[in-house]
Coordinates of C-alpha atoms and ligand atoms in Angstrom, one line a residue:
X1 CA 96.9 55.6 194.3
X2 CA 96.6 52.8 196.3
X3 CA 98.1 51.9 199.9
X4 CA 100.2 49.3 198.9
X5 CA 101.6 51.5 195.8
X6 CA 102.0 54.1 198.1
X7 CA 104.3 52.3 200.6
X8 CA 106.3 50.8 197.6
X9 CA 107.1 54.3 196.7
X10 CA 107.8 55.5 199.5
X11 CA 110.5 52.2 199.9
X12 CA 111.7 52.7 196.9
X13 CA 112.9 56.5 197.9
X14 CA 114.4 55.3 201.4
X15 CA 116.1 52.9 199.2
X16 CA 117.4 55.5 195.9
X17 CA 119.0 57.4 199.1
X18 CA 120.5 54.8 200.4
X19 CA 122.1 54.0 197.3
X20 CA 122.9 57.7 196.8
X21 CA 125.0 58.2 200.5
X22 CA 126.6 54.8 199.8
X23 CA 127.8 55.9 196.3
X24 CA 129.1 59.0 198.3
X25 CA 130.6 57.1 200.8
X26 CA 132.8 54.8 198.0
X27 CA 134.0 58.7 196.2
X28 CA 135.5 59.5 200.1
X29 CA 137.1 56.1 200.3
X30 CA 139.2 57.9 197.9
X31 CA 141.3 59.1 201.0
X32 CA 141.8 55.6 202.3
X33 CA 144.6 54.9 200.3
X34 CA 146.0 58.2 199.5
X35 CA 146.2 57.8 203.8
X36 CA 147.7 54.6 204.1
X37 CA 150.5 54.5 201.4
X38 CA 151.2 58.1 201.3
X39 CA 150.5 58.6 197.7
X40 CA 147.5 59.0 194.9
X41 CA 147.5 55.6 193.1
X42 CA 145.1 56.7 190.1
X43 CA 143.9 53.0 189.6
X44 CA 142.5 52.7 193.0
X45 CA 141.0 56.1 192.9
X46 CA 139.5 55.0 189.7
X47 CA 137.9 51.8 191.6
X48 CA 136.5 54.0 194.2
X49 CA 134.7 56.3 191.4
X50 CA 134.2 53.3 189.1
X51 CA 132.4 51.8 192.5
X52 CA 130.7 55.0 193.2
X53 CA 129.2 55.3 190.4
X54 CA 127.8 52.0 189.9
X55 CA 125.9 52.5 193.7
X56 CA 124.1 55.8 192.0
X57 CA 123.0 53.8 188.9
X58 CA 121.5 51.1 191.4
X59 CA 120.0 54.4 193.2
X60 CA 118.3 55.4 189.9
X61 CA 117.3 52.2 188.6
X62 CA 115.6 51.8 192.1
X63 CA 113.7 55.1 191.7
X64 CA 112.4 54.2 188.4
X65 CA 111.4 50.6 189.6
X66 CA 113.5 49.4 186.5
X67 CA 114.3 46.1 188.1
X68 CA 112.5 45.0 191.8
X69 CA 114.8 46.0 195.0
X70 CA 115.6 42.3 195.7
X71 CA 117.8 42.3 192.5
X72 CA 118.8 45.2 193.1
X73 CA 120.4 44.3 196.5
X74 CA 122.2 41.6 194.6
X75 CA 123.1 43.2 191.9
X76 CA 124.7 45.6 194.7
X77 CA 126.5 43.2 196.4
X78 CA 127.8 41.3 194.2
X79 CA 129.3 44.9 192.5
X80 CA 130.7 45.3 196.5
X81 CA 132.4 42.5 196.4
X82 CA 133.7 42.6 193.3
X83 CA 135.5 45.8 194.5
X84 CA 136.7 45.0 197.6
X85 CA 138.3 41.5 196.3
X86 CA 140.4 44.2 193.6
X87 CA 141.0 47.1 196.3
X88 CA 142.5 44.0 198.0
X89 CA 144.3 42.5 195.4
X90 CA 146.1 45.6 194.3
X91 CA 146.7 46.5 197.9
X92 CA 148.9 42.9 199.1
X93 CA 145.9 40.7 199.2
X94 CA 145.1 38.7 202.5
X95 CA 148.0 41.2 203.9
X96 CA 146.1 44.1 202.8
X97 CA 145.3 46.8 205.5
X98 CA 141.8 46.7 204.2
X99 CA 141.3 43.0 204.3
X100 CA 138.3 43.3 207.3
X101 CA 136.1 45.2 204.7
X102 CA 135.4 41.9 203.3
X103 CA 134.5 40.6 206.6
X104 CA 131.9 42.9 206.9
X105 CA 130.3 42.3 203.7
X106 CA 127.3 39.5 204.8
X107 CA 126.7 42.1 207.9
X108 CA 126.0 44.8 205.3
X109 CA 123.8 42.6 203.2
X110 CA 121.9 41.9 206.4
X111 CA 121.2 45.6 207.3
X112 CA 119.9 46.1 204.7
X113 CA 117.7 43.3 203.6
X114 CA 116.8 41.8 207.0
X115 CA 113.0 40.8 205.7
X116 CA 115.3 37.6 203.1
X117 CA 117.8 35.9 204.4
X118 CA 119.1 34.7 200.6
X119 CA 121.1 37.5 200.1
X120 CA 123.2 37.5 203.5
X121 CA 123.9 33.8 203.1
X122 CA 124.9 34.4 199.3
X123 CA 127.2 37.2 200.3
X124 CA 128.5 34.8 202.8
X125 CA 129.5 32.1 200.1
X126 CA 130.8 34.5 197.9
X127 CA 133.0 36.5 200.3
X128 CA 134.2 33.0 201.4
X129 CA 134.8 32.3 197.5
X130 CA 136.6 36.0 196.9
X131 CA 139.0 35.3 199.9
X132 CA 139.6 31.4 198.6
X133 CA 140.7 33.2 195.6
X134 CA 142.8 35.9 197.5
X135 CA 144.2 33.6 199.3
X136 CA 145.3 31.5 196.2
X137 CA 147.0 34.1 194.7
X138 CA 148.7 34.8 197.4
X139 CA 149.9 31.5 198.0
X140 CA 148.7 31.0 201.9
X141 CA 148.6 27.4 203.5
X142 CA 145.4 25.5 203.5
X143 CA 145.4 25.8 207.4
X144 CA 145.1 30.0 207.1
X145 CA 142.6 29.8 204.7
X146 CA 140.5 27.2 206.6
X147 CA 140.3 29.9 209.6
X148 CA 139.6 32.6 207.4
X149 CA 136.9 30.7 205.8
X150 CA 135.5 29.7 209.1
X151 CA 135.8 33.3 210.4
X152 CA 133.7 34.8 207.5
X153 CA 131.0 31.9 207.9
X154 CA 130.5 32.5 211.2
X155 CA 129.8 36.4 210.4
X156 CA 127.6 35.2 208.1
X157 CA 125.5 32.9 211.0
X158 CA 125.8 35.6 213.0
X159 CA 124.2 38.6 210.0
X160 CA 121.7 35.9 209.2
X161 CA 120.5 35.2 212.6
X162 CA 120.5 39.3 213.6
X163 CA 118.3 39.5 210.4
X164 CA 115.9 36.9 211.5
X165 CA 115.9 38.2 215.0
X166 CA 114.8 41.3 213.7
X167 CA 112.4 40.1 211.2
X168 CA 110.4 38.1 214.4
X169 CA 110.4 41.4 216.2
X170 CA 108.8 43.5 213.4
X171 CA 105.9 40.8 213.1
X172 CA 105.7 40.9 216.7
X173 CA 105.5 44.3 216.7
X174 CA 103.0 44.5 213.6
X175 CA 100.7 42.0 215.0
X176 CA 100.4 43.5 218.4
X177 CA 99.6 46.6 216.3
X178 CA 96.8 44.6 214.8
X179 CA 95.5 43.2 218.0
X180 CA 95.5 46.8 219.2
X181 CA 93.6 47.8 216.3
X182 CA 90.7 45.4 216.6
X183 CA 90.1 45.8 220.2
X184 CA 89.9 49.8 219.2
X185 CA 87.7 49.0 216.7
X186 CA 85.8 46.5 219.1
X187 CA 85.5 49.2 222.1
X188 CA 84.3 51.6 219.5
X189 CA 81.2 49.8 218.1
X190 CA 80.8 48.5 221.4
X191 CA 80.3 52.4 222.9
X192 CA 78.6 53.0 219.4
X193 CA 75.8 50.4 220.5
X194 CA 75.6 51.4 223.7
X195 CA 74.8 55.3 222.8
X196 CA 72.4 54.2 220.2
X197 CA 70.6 51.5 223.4
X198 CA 70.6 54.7 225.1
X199 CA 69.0 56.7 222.3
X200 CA 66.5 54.6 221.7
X201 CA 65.3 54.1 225.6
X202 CA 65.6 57.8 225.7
X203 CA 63.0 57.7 222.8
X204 CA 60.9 55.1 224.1
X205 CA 60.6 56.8 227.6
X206 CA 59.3 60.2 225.9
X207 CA 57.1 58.6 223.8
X208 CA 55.2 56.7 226.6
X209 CA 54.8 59.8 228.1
X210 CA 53.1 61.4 224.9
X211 CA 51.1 58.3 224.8
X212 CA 50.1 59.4 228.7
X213 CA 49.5 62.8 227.7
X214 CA 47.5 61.9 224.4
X215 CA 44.5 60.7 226.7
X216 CA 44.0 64.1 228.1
X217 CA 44.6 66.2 225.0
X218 CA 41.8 65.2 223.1
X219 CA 40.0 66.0 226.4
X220 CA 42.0 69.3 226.5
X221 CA 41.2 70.0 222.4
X222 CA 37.8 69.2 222.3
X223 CA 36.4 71.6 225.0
X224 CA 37.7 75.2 223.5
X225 CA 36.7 73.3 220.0
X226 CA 33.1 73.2 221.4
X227 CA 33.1 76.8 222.2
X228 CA 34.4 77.7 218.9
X229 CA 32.2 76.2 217.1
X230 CA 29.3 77.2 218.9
X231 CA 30.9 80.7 218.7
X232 CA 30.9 80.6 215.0
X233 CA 27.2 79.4 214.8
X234 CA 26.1 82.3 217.1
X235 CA 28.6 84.8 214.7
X236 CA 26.8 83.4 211.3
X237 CA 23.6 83.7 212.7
X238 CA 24.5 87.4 214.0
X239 CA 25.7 88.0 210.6
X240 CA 22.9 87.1 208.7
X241 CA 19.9 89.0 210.2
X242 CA 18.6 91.2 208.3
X243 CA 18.8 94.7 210.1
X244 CA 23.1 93.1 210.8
X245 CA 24.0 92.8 213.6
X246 CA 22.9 94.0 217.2
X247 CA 26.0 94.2 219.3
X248 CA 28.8 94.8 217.7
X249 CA 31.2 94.8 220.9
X250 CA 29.6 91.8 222.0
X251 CA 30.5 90.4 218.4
X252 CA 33.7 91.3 219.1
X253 CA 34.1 89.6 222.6
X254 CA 33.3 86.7 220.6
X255 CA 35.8 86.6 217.5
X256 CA 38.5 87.3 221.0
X257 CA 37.5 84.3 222.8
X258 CA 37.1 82.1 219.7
X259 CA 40.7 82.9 218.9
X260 CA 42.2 82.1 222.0
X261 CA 40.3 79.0 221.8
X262 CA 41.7 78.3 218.5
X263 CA 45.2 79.5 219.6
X264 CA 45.0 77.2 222.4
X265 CA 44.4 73.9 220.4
X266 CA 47.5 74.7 218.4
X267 CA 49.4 75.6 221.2
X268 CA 48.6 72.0 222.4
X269 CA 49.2 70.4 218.9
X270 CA 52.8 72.8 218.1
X271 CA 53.4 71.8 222.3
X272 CA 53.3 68.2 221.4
X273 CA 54.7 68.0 218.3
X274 CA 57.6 69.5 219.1
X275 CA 58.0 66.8 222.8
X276 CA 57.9 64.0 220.4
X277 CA 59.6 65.0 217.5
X278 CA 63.1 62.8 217.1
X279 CA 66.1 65.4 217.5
X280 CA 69.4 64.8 218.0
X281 CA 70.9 68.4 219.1
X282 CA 69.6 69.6 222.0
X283 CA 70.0 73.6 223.2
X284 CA 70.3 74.2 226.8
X285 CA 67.5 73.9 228.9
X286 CA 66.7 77.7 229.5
X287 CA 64.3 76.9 233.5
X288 CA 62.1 79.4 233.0
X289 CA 60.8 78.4 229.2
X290 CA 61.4 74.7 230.4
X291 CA 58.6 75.2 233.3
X292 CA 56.4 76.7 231.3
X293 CA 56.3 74.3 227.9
X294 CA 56.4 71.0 230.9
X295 CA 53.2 72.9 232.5
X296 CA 51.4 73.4 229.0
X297 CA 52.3 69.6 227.9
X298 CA 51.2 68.4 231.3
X299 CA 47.8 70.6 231.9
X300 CA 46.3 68.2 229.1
X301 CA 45.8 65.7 231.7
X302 CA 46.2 68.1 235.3
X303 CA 43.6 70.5 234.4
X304 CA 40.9 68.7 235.0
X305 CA 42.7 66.8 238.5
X306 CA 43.7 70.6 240.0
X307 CA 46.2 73.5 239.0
X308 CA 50.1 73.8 238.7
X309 CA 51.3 77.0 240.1
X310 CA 54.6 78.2 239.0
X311 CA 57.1 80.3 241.6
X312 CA 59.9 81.1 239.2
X313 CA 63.0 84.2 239.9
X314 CA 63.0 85.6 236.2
X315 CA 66.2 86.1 234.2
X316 CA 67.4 82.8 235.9
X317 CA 70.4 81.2 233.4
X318 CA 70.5 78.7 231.4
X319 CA 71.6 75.1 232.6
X320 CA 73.7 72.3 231.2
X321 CA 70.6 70.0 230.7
X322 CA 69.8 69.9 227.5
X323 CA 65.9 72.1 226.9
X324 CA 64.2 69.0 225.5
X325 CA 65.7 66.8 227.6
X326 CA 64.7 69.7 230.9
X327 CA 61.1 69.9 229.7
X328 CA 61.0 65.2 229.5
X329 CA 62.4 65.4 233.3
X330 CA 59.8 67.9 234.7
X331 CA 56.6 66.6 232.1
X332 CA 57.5 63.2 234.2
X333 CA 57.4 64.8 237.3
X334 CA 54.3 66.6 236.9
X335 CA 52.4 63.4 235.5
X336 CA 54.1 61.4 238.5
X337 CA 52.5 64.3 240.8
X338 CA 49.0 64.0 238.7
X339 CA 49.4 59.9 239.7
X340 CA 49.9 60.8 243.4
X341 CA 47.1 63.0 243.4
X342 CA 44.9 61.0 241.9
X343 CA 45.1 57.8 244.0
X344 CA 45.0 59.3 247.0
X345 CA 42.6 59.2 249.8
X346 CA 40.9 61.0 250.5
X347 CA 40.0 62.5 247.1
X348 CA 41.4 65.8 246.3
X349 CA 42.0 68.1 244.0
X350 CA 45.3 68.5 243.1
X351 CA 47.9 71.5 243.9
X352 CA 51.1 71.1 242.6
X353 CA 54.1 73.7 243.0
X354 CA 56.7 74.2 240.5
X355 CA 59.8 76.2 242.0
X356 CA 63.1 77.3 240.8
X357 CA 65.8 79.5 242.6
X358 CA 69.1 80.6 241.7
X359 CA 71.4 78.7 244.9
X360 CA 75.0 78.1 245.5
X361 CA 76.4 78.9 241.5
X362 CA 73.5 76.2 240.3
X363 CA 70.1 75.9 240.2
X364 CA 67.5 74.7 242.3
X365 CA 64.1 72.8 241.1
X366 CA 61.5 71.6 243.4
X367 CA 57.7 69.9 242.1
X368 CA 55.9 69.5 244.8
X369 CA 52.4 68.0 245.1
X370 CA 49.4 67.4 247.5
X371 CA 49.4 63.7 247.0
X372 CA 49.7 60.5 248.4
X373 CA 53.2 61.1 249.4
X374 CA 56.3 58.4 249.0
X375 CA 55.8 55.0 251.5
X376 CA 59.0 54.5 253.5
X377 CA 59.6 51.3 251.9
X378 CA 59.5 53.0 248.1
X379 CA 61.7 56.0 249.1
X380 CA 65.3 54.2 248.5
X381 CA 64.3 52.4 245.4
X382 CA 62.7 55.1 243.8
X383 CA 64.9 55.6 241.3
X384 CA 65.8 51.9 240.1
X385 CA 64.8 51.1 236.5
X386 CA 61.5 49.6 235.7
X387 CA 60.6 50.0 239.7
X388 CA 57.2 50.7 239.6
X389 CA 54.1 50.8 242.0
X390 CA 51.5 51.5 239.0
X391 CA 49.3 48.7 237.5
X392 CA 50.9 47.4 234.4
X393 CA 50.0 49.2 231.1
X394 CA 50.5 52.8 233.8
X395 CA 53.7 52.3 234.8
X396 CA 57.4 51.6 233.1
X397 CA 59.2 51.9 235.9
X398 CA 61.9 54.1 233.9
X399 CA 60.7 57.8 233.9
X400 CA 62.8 58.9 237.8
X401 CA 65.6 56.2 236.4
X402 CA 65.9 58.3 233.6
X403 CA 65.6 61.5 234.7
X404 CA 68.1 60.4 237.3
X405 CA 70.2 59.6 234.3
X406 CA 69.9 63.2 232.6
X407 CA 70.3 65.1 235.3
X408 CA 73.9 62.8 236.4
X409 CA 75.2 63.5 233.0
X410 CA 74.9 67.0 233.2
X411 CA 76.9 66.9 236.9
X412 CA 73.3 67.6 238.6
X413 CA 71.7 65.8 241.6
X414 CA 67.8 65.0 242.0
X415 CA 66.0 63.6 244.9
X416 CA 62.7 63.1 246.1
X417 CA 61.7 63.2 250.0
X418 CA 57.6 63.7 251.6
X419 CA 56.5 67.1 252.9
X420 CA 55.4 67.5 256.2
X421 CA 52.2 68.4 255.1
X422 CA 51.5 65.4 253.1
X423 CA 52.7 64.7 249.6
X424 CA 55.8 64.2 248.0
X425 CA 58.4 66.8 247.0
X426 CA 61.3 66.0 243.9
X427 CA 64.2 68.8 244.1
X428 CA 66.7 69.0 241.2
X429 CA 69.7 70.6 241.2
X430 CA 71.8 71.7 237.9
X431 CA 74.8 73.2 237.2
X432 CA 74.3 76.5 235.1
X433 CA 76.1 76.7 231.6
X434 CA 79.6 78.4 232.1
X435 CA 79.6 81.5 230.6
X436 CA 76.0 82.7 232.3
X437 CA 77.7 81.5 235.6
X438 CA 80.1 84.3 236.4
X439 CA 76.8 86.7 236.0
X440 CA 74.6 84.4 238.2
X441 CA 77.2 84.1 241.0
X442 CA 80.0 85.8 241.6
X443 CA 81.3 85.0 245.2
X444 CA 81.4 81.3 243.6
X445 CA 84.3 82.7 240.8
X446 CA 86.0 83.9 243.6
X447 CA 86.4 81.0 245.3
X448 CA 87.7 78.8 242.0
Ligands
ADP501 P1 56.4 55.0 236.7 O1 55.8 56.4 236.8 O2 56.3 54.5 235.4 O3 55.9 54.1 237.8 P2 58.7 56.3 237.7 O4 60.1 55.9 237.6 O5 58.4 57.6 237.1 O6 57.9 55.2 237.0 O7 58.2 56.3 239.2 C1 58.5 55.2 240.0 C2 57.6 55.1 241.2 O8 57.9 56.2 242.1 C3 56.2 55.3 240.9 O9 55.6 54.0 240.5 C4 55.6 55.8 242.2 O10 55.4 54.7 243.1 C5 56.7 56.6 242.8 N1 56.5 58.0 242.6 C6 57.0 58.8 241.7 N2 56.6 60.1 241.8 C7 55.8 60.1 242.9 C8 55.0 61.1 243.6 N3 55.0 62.4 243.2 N4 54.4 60.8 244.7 C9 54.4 59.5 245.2 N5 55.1 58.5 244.6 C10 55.7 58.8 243.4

């Protein structure tokens, strides 16, 4: 079924029960009479039912979409008028006590066609015809009927004009519905694009720093692939002497260290794969694991500069950054670190802490290095996108502007200051995920 069908149907029924309470309406008008002269008078009870029954005809007809509404609603009104002019007539005509229903008749039509204004000003002309005739009948002076005339016409200006007054203020209404619509529809897209911009720089951002890490992993793949493979020349030959083989502990010693070569490489591989992979859910960013996977991704291009020591309180919770997006924000600070280290001077190796505490019903993340350290003059724009103090092709500018970014939307705070004893230190706070919280810090619950 289709909208518009839909509405029609659901006009059509507003309209059947109107026609039904009307036609109930005309049986109690029974009373009117019987009221004001005292007695039953069949004939006019007979109009009332005759009139009645007529309205729940129209009702049904309208239901069944036999003829359309607007015929109807003059099929309706002309049967209303034809009524009224007879419940008049065989009541004393213009001196009838029910002589003002006629009056009413165009401000009937109006309520209840307001969207045409044809069949008010019909109903108009017609109840101006029905009194003429009335009046004829009755034999009333010319000047009488002019006023009455003039009376009904003016009802009718009046019905017309209410209809029309009401029709403006539905369009109104409709097309500042429409207005609304489209600007919802505009700010929607608008934040649709915006989180897809975001996406995509998010994307960009981790893939750079694959691209930084890719340098040092075939560095980091090739060197236990060179002892496997010269520990699987020395096995064969082993192997294949004659009188088998001497040492068969020291045989063993070598299958150990050739595996842990071999698990290293796909560690590095499964490590990588996993950073760059595209994924739209994210799990939250459990520290501990976080620190860890960052370390592995990272030593591909820190092992050969120095170490990375890890100071981490075990069963810490988990936060409200998201893992993958945890392990992008430390990666970058450990390859910022590696950068530090490696331009500064005097040459050094490098010896960078990673450190995370439990503090204040949140957590607490400090990378701290042996470098260069932060110049004055860098310190307060640190964090600006594409601010960078690294020759073009090294630097984006947008790893601390993004991790800024990450750490914000999760309600966290990072900053970066220089350690007394040389270098540069970032600290990162983050709220823990809610439920974990209560078990990481209770005095904090208490105070909510
Ligand atoms: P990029 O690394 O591409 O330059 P970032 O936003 O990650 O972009 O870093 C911005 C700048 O902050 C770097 O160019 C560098 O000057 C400075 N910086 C970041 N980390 C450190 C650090 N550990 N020691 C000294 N300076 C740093």
């Amino acid at each position: 079924m289709t909208a518009d069908s839909a509405e029609l149907l659901a006009l059509r029924r507003v309209m059947r029960k109107n026609y039904f309470v009307c036609a109930a309406l005309f049986l109690v008008g029974v009373s009117l009479h019987w009221m004001e002269l005292g007695v039953f008078v069949p004939k006019l009870a007979l109009l009332n039912v005759a009139w009645s029954v007529s309205f729940v005809v129209l009702g049904l007809a309208e239901g069944a979409g036999w003829l359309p509404s607007k015929w109807l609603g003059t099929l309706g009104v002309l049967i209303c008028l034809a009524a009224v002019t007879a419940y008049l007539h065989f009541t004393g005509g213009p001196s009838s006590a029910y002589f003002p229903m006629l009056w009413t008749l165009p401000l009937f039509v109006a309520m209840y066609s307001p969207d045409s204004w044809g069949p008010t000003v019909l109903a108009g002309a017609m109840t101006v015809g029905a009194v003429l005739v009335l009046d004829l009948l009755a034999g009333l002076p010319p000047r009488v009927m002019l006023v009455q005339g003039w009376g009904i016409g003016l009802i009718g200006l009046l019905a017309v004009f209410g209809a029309r007054t009401y029709r403006r203020m539905r369009d109104a209404e409709k097309s500042a519905q429409q207005e609304r619509l489209v600007a919802l529809e505009q700010l929607a897209e608008s934040e649709r694009r915006r989180l897809r911009a975001e996406r995509e720089r998010a994307e960009v951002e981790r893939l750079v720093l694959v691209g930084q890490l890719a340098s040092g992993v075939a560095h980091e793949v090739n060197n236990p692939l060179a002892f496997v493979k010269s520990n699987l020349g020395f096995l064969e030959q082993e192997l294949r002497r004659e009188e088998g083989p001497e040492d068969r502990a020291e045989l063993c010693e070598v299958i150990a260290e050739t595996r842990q070569g071999v698990l290293r490489i796909q560690q590095i591989v499964a490590d990588l794969r996993r950073f760059s992979r595209e994924e739209t859910r994210d799990e939250a960013g459990k520290p501990e694991d976080a620190m860890h996977e960052a370390k592995r991704l990272a030593s591909v291009r820190l092992h050969s500069l120095g170490e990375v020591s890890l100071d981490v309180t075990s069963g810490l919770p988990p936060v409200r950054l998201g893992q993958r997006q945890l392990v992008q924000v430390l990666v970058n600070l450990l390859l910022n670190a590696a950068d530090a280290v490696e331009t500064a001077v005097p040459a050094r190796r490098a010896h960078i802490v990673m450190r995370a505490r439990g503090v204040d019903g949140g957590l607490r993340i400090e990378v701290e290095d042996n470098g260069s350290g932060i110049p004055p003059e860098v310190l307060p724009r640190l964090f600006e996108p594409f601010f960078t103090t690294k020759p073009p092709g090294k630097g984006t500018g947008l790893g601390l502007a993004l991790c800024l970014e990450y750490v914000s939307r999760a309600g966290g705070t990072l900053h970066a200051e220089n350690r007394s004893e040389g270098g540069a230190r970032f600290v990162l706070r983050l709220p823990v995920e809610a439920p974990a919280r209560a078990e990481l810090n209770p005095p904090l619950q208490a105070r909510r």
